[in-house]
Short mmCIF file of C-alpha atoms in Angstrom, two decimals:
data_model
loop_
_atom_site.label_atom_id
_atom_site.label_comp_id
_atom_site.label_asym_id
_atom_site.label_seq_id
_atom_site.Cartn_x
_atom_site.Cartn_y
_atom_site.Cartn_z
CA MET A 199 68.80 70.70 -71.26
CA ALA A 200 71.52 69.26 -73.97
CA ILE A 201 73.23 71.30 -76.81
CA PRO A 202 72.07 70.53 -80.32
CA VAL A 203 73.14 67.72 -82.09
CA ILE A 204 73.26 67.99 -85.77
CA ASP A 205 73.71 65.40 -88.70
CA PHE A 206 76.15 67.00 -90.93
CA SER A 207 75.49 64.56 -94.04
CA LYS A 208 72.07 65.69 -94.22
CA LEU A 209 73.48 69.20 -95.92
CA ASP A 210 73.86 67.30 -99.13
CA GLY A 211 70.48 65.72 -99.14
CA GLU A 212 66.66 66.68 -99.45
CA GLU A 213 66.98 67.80 -95.86
CA ARG A 214 69.31 70.55 -96.41
CA ALA A 215 67.00 73.41 -95.78
CA GLN A 216 66.04 72.01 -92.45
CA THR A 217 69.60 71.20 -91.47
CA LEU A 218 70.74 74.87 -92.20
CA ALA A 219 68.34 75.95 -89.95
CA GLN A 220 69.33 73.81 -87.12
CA LEU A 221 72.97 75.03 -87.87
CA ALA A 222 71.62 78.68 -87.94
CA ASN A 223 69.90 77.90 -84.44
CA GLY A 224 73.19 76.33 -83.05
CA CYS A 225 74.96 79.46 -83.87
CA GLU A 226 72.42 82.04 -83.00
CA GLU A 227 71.15 80.51 -79.86
CA TRP A 228 73.82 78.36 -78.46
CA GLY A 229 77.10 78.90 -79.68
CA PHE A 230 77.84 75.58 -79.24
CA PHE A 231 76.69 72.33 -80.97
CA GLN A 232 77.86 68.71 -81.66
CA LEU A 233 78.21 67.50 -85.34
CA VAL A 234 77.84 63.84 -86.15
CA ASN A 235 78.24 62.19 -89.62
CA HIS A 236 80.82 64.95 -90.39
CA GLY A 237 82.72 63.25 -92.65
CA ILE A 238 85.72 62.19 -90.85
CA SER A 239 86.14 58.68 -90.45
CA ASP A 240 85.71 56.59 -87.35
CA GLU A 241 89.09 54.91 -87.99
CA LEU A 242 90.93 58.19 -88.17
CA LEU A 243 89.37 59.45 -84.94
CA GLU A 244 90.12 56.12 -83.19
CA ARG A 245 93.48 56.59 -84.12
CA VAL A 246 93.65 60.02 -82.60
CA LYS A 247 92.37 58.79 -79.49
CA LYS A 248 94.93 56.05 -79.32
CA VAL A 249 98.10 58.06 -79.83
CA SER A 250 96.82 60.92 -77.83
CA SER A 251 96.48 58.77 -74.89
CA GLU A 252 99.49 57.00 -75.58
CA CYS A 253 101.51 60.34 -75.74
CA PHE A 254 100.09 61.08 -72.12
CA LYS A 255 101.24 58.10 -70.92
CA LEU A 256 104.77 58.07 -72.45
CA GLU A 257 105.68 61.94 -72.94
CA ARG A 258 103.56 63.63 -70.30
CA GLU A 259 101.99 61.86 -67.48
CA GLU A 260 105.21 61.77 -65.25
CA GLU A 261 105.82 65.67 -65.79
CA PHE A 262 102.43 66.60 -64.81
CA LYS A 263 102.46 64.52 -61.65
CA LYS A 264 105.78 66.03 -60.51
CA SER A 265 104.47 69.45 -61.65
CA ALA A 266 104.64 72.87 -59.24
CA LEU A 267 100.60 72.66 -59.79
CA VAL A 268 99.88 68.97 -58.31
CA LYS A 269 102.31 70.08 -55.49
CA SER A 270 100.50 73.37 -54.70
CA LEU A 271 97.11 71.16 -54.22
CA ASN A 272 97.35 71.13 -50.48
CA GLY A 273 93.86 71.96 -49.00
CA GLN A 274 93.76 75.35 -50.11
CA LYS A 275 91.68 76.63 -53.14
CA LEU A 276 93.80 77.31 -56.20
CA GLU A 277 93.42 80.72 -58.24
CA ASN A 278 94.35 81.59 -61.56
CA VAL A 279 95.42 78.17 -62.44
CA ASP A 280 94.08 75.25 -64.49
CA TRP A 281 93.96 71.52 -63.81
CA GLU A 282 95.39 70.93 -67.30
CA ASP A 283 98.09 69.19 -69.17
CA VAL A 284 98.47 70.87 -72.66
CA PHE A 285 100.55 71.39 -75.44
CA THR A 286 100.01 72.88 -79.01
CA LEU A 287 100.26 71.68 -82.79
CA LEU A 288 101.37 73.94 -85.50
CA ASP A 289 102.74 73.08 -88.96
CA ASP A 290 106.06 74.36 -87.71
CA ASN A 291 106.70 73.95 -84.23
CA GLU A 292 107.98 70.76 -82.29
CA TRP A 293 105.77 67.77 -81.69
CA PRO A 294 106.02 64.93 -79.41
CA SER A 295 108.34 62.48 -81.10
CA LYS A 296 108.36 59.44 -78.64
CA THR A 297 104.97 58.25 -79.54
CA PRO A 298 104.62 55.88 -82.28
CA GLY A 299 102.42 57.21 -85.20
CA PHE A 300 101.57 60.67 -83.51
CA LYS A 301 102.83 62.64 -86.13
CA GLU A 302 101.43 61.03 -88.94
CA THR A 303 97.97 60.44 -87.40
CA MET A 304 97.89 64.26 -86.05
CA THR A 305 98.74 65.61 -89.52
CA GLU A 306 96.13 63.69 -91.16
CA TYR A 307 93.42 64.79 -88.69
CA ARG A 308 94.61 68.43 -88.64
CA THR A 309 94.21 68.24 -92.65
CA GLU A 310 90.72 66.77 -92.29
CA LEU A 311 89.70 69.17 -89.57
CA LYS A 312 90.64 72.19 -91.30
CA LYS A 313 88.59 71.30 -94.49
CA LEU A 314 85.50 70.67 -92.01
CA ALA A 315 86.31 74.32 -90.40
CA GLU A 316 85.94 75.71 -93.80
CA ARG A 317 82.74 73.79 -94.82
CA ILE A 318 81.32 75.08 -91.46
CA MET A 319 82.42 78.60 -92.29
CA GLU A 320 80.70 78.70 -95.74
CA VAL A 321 77.61 77.30 -94.20
CA MET A 322 78.03 80.43 -91.70
CA ASP A 323 78.26 82.53 -95.14
CA GLU A 324 75.13 81.25 -96.57
CA ASN A 325 72.92 81.44 -93.13
CA LEU A 326 74.19 84.96 -92.75
CA GLY A 327 73.30 85.90 -96.30
CA LEU A 328 77.17 86.81 -97.25
CA PRO A 329 78.65 85.75 -100.16
CA ARG A 330 80.36 82.34 -100.08
CA GLY A 331 84.09 82.42 -98.90
CA TYR A 332 83.44 85.54 -97.08
CA ILE A 333 84.31 84.70 -93.49
CA LYS A 334 87.32 82.59 -94.95
CA LYS A 335 88.79 85.68 -96.78
CA ALA A 336 88.10 88.01 -94.05
CA PHE A 337 90.25 85.44 -91.59
CA ASN A 338 92.93 84.84 -94.36
CA GLY A 339 93.25 88.50 -95.11
CA GLY A 340 92.54 88.12 -98.72
CA GLU A 341 92.76 85.20 -101.07
CA GLU A 342 95.83 83.55 -99.66
CA ASP A 343 96.02 80.93 -97.11
CA ASN A 344 97.22 82.97 -94.17
CA ALA A 345 94.97 81.94 -91.44
CA PHE A 346 95.94 80.54 -88.33
CA PHE A 347 95.19 77.00 -87.43
CA GLY A 348 96.14 75.43 -84.05
CA THR A 349 95.36 72.40 -82.28
CA LYS A 350 95.52 72.16 -78.48
CA VAL A 351 96.12 68.66 -77.13
CA SER A 352 94.59 68.69 -73.40
CA HIS A 353 94.27 66.04 -70.88
CA TYR A 354 92.89 66.81 -67.21
CA PRO A 355 93.92 64.03 -65.23
CA PRO A 356 91.85 62.79 -62.37
CA CYS A 357 92.20 65.54 -59.24
CA PRO A 358 92.20 64.45 -55.57
CA GLN A 359 90.63 67.57 -54.71
CA PRO A 360 88.05 68.95 -57.46
CA GLU A 361 86.50 71.66 -55.28
CA LEU A 362 89.88 73.51 -54.97
CA VAL A 363 90.65 73.75 -58.61
CA THR A 364 89.00 74.22 -61.95
CA GLY A 365 90.11 72.14 -64.98
CA LEU A 366 89.99 75.15 -67.24
CA ARG A 367 88.74 78.65 -66.09
CA ALA A 368 85.51 80.06 -67.79
CA HIS A 369 86.24 82.23 -70.69
CA THR A 370 85.29 82.73 -74.44
CA ASP A 371 87.62 81.80 -77.17
CA ALA A 372 89.46 84.62 -78.92
CA GLY A 373 89.55 83.39 -82.46
CA GLY A 374 87.09 82.21 -85.09
CA VAL A 375 85.93 78.48 -85.48
CA ILE A 376 86.72 75.89 -82.73
CA LEU A 377 86.47 72.20 -83.49
CA LEU A 378 86.40 70.20 -80.55
CA PHE A 379 87.13 66.14 -80.21
CA GLN A 380 86.40 65.47 -76.55
CA ASP A 381 86.39 62.71 -74.67
CA ASP A 382 83.37 60.49 -75.05
CA GLN A 383 83.64 58.77 -71.68
CA VAL A 384 84.67 61.48 -69.17
CA GLY A 385 82.82 64.90 -68.84
CA GLY A 386 83.24 68.05 -67.50
CA LEU A 387 83.05 70.57 -70.28
CA GLN A 388 80.12 73.11 -69.55
CA ILE A 389 78.93 76.06 -71.40
CA LEU A 390 76.91 79.22 -69.71
CA LYS A 391 73.01 78.96 -71.08
CA ASP A 392 70.81 81.55 -69.70
CA GLY A 393 72.60 82.03 -66.83
CA GLN A 394 73.05 78.39 -66.04
CA TRP A 395 75.95 76.22 -66.46
CA ILE A 396 74.95 72.89 -68.66
CA ASP A 397 77.12 70.02 -69.50
CA VAL A 398 77.93 69.25 -72.96
CA GLN A 399 77.33 65.56 -73.23
CA PRO A 400 80.18 63.38 -74.16
CA LEU A 401 79.00 61.55 -77.72
CA HIS A 402 80.81 58.92 -79.40
CA ASN A 403 82.91 60.39 -82.28
CA SER A 404 81.18 63.78 -82.67
CA ILE A 405 82.70 67.00 -83.24
CA VAL A 406 81.78 69.99 -80.95
CA ILE A 407 81.57 73.17 -82.96
CA ASN A 408 81.64 76.75 -80.96
CA THR A 409 81.96 80.14 -82.29
CA GLY A 410 85.01 82.39 -81.34
CA ASP A 411 85.10 86.03 -80.62
CA GLN A 412 85.93 87.11 -84.12
CA ILE A 413 82.81 85.33 -85.40
CA GLU A 414 80.55 87.57 -82.91
CA VAL A 415 82.19 90.52 -84.51
CA LEU A 416 82.12 89.51 -88.08
CA SER A 417 78.29 88.48 -87.71
CA ASN A 418 77.78 91.75 -85.97
CA GLY A 419 76.61 89.85 -82.80
CA LEU A 420 74.14 87.43 -84.50
CA TYR A 421 76.48 84.95 -83.06
CA LYS A 422 77.80 84.94 -80.15
CA SER A 423 80.98 83.48 -78.54
CA VAL A 424 79.90 81.70 -75.40
CA TRP A 425 81.32 81.49 -71.79
CA HIS A 426 82.65 77.82 -71.17
CA ARG A 427 84.73 76.07 -68.45
CA VAL A 428 86.03 72.69 -67.55
CA LEU A 429 85.65 70.95 -64.27
CA ALA A 430 88.25 68.90 -62.63
CA THR A 431 87.14 65.53 -61.67
CA THR A 432 88.09 62.91 -59.24
CA THR A 433 87.91 60.01 -61.92
CA GLY A 434 89.02 59.47 -65.59
CA ASN A 435 91.62 61.41 -67.26
CA ARG A 436 89.43 63.39 -69.74
CA ARG A 437 90.93 64.15 -73.26
CA SER A 438 90.46 67.23 -75.18
CA ILE A 439 91.67 68.07 -78.54
CA ALA A 440 90.72 71.43 -79.70
CA SER A 441 91.28 73.16 -83.23
CA PHE A 442 91.14 76.57 -83.68
CA TYR A 443 90.71 78.63 -87.21
CA ASN A 444 91.50 81.88 -86.26
CA PRO A 445 92.53 84.93 -88.30
CA SER A 446 95.80 85.59 -89.31
CA LEU A 447 97.47 88.30 -87.05
CA LYS A 448 97.41 91.05 -89.65
CA ALA A 449 93.88 90.16 -90.52
CA THR A 450 91.33 93.44 -90.09
CA ILE A 451 88.37 92.20 -88.50
CA ALA A 452 85.24 94.19 -88.58
CA PRO A 453 81.13 93.33 -88.65
CA ALA A 454 80.34 92.47 -92.21
CA PRO A 455 78.75 95.60 -93.97
CA GLN A 456 75.81 93.78 -95.27
CA LEU A 457 74.90 92.66 -91.60
CA VAL A 458 75.56 96.37 -90.48
CA GLU A 459 73.27 97.70 -92.89
CA LYS A 460 70.58 95.00 -92.13
CA ALA A 461 70.44 96.07 -88.57
CA ASN A 462 70.49 99.86 -89.56
CA GLN A 463 73.48 100.53 -87.49
CA GLU A 464 76.66 102.85 -87.95
CA VAL A 465 79.50 100.46 -88.28
CA ASP A 466 81.22 101.78 -85.03
CA GLN A 467 78.01 101.38 -82.76
CA ALA A 468 78.23 97.79 -81.71
CA TYR A 469 81.90 96.25 -82.65
CA PRO A 470 85.15 97.92 -83.47
CA LYS A 471 87.07 97.39 -86.67
CA PHE A 472 90.65 96.07 -85.33
CA VAL A 473 93.53 94.06 -86.43
CA PHE A 474 93.25 90.50 -85.09
CA GLY A 475 97.08 90.56 -83.54
CA ASP A 476 95.99 93.96 -81.63
CA TYR A 477 92.89 91.99 -80.11
CA LEU A 478 94.91 88.84 -79.08
CA SER A 479 97.30 91.12 -77.17
CA VAL A 480 94.32 92.49 -75.10
CA TYR A 481 92.87 89.01 -74.89
CA ALA A 482 95.93 87.45 -73.39
CA GLU A 483 95.68 89.81 -70.49
CA GLN A 484 92.06 89.52 -70.09
CA LYS A 485 91.18 86.14 -71.47
CA PHE A 486 89.17 85.02 -68.29
CA LEU A 487 87.55 88.60 -67.85
CA PRO A 488 84.05 89.85 -69.54
CA LYS A 489 84.83 90.06 -73.21
CA GLU A 490 82.79 93.32 -74.05
CA PRO A 491 85.82 95.40 -72.55
CA ARG A 492 88.01 93.84 -74.89
CA PHE A 493 86.04 94.63 -77.90
CA GLN A 494 85.97 98.42 -76.90
CA SER A 495 89.71 98.29 -75.74
CA VAL A 496 91.20 97.10 -78.58
CA ARG A 497 93.08 99.75 -81.03
CA ALA A 498 90.59 100.72 -83.79
CA VAL A 499 92.20 100.47 -87.45
#
């Protein structure tokens, strides 16, 4: 069983209806799918691979090897940690500075990924029967550009005892739309589908899309956020670059009224209405626990 692979370029041609249906299926039945022909050039993606790998070698690898995490791997199973080197890129935080071309390449990449995220949200609007721009407006808290867009650059180095630690523990993502540029050689990412863990197959220069908790709420449960994890491996240094298009902290999130009416529900029957910042506070404490209690414990507006 493999997650769907969808040719995004066909949205603009004669196979538009079929492609919309494939994307709807990816959101409804899987919560994860891979896009090919997504509009981001191979040339840019090859540069992203290059600067990310060089950054790890130049600025991160030695520190990881000396870390308390590596030293603690001594035959005992490790809980509550991840075998991962990670840093986050935002528009206004400090970026790695010793790797030639890193900032220029990743700035260009983030610009392209944000555009792709907004195109995907428009497709979700259309498939859900919502007005165009509904999800983007909800995430931005109105017409302005207030949504959060962050990029997490991770490497999962070879682990001598992968049975004792997880690369990244199982979780769902708190936010909205996640766009992952994963390693096309080294696997390890898995999703939980029908009670079974299945691999997200490495695919050259594809972008993996998954839906976060806020899309589940806005869609009134039609699109579910999905449990996923990364396994540690003895070989390879898996690269993973995940970009998150999330609501602004002040955005109010609730099921779209049109979808609540369609389901003949009271608004508060399944998902509450809340401020995303409040949800994030709950998520920070409960990221690796079942998601349903998070929805219920977050403070209602």
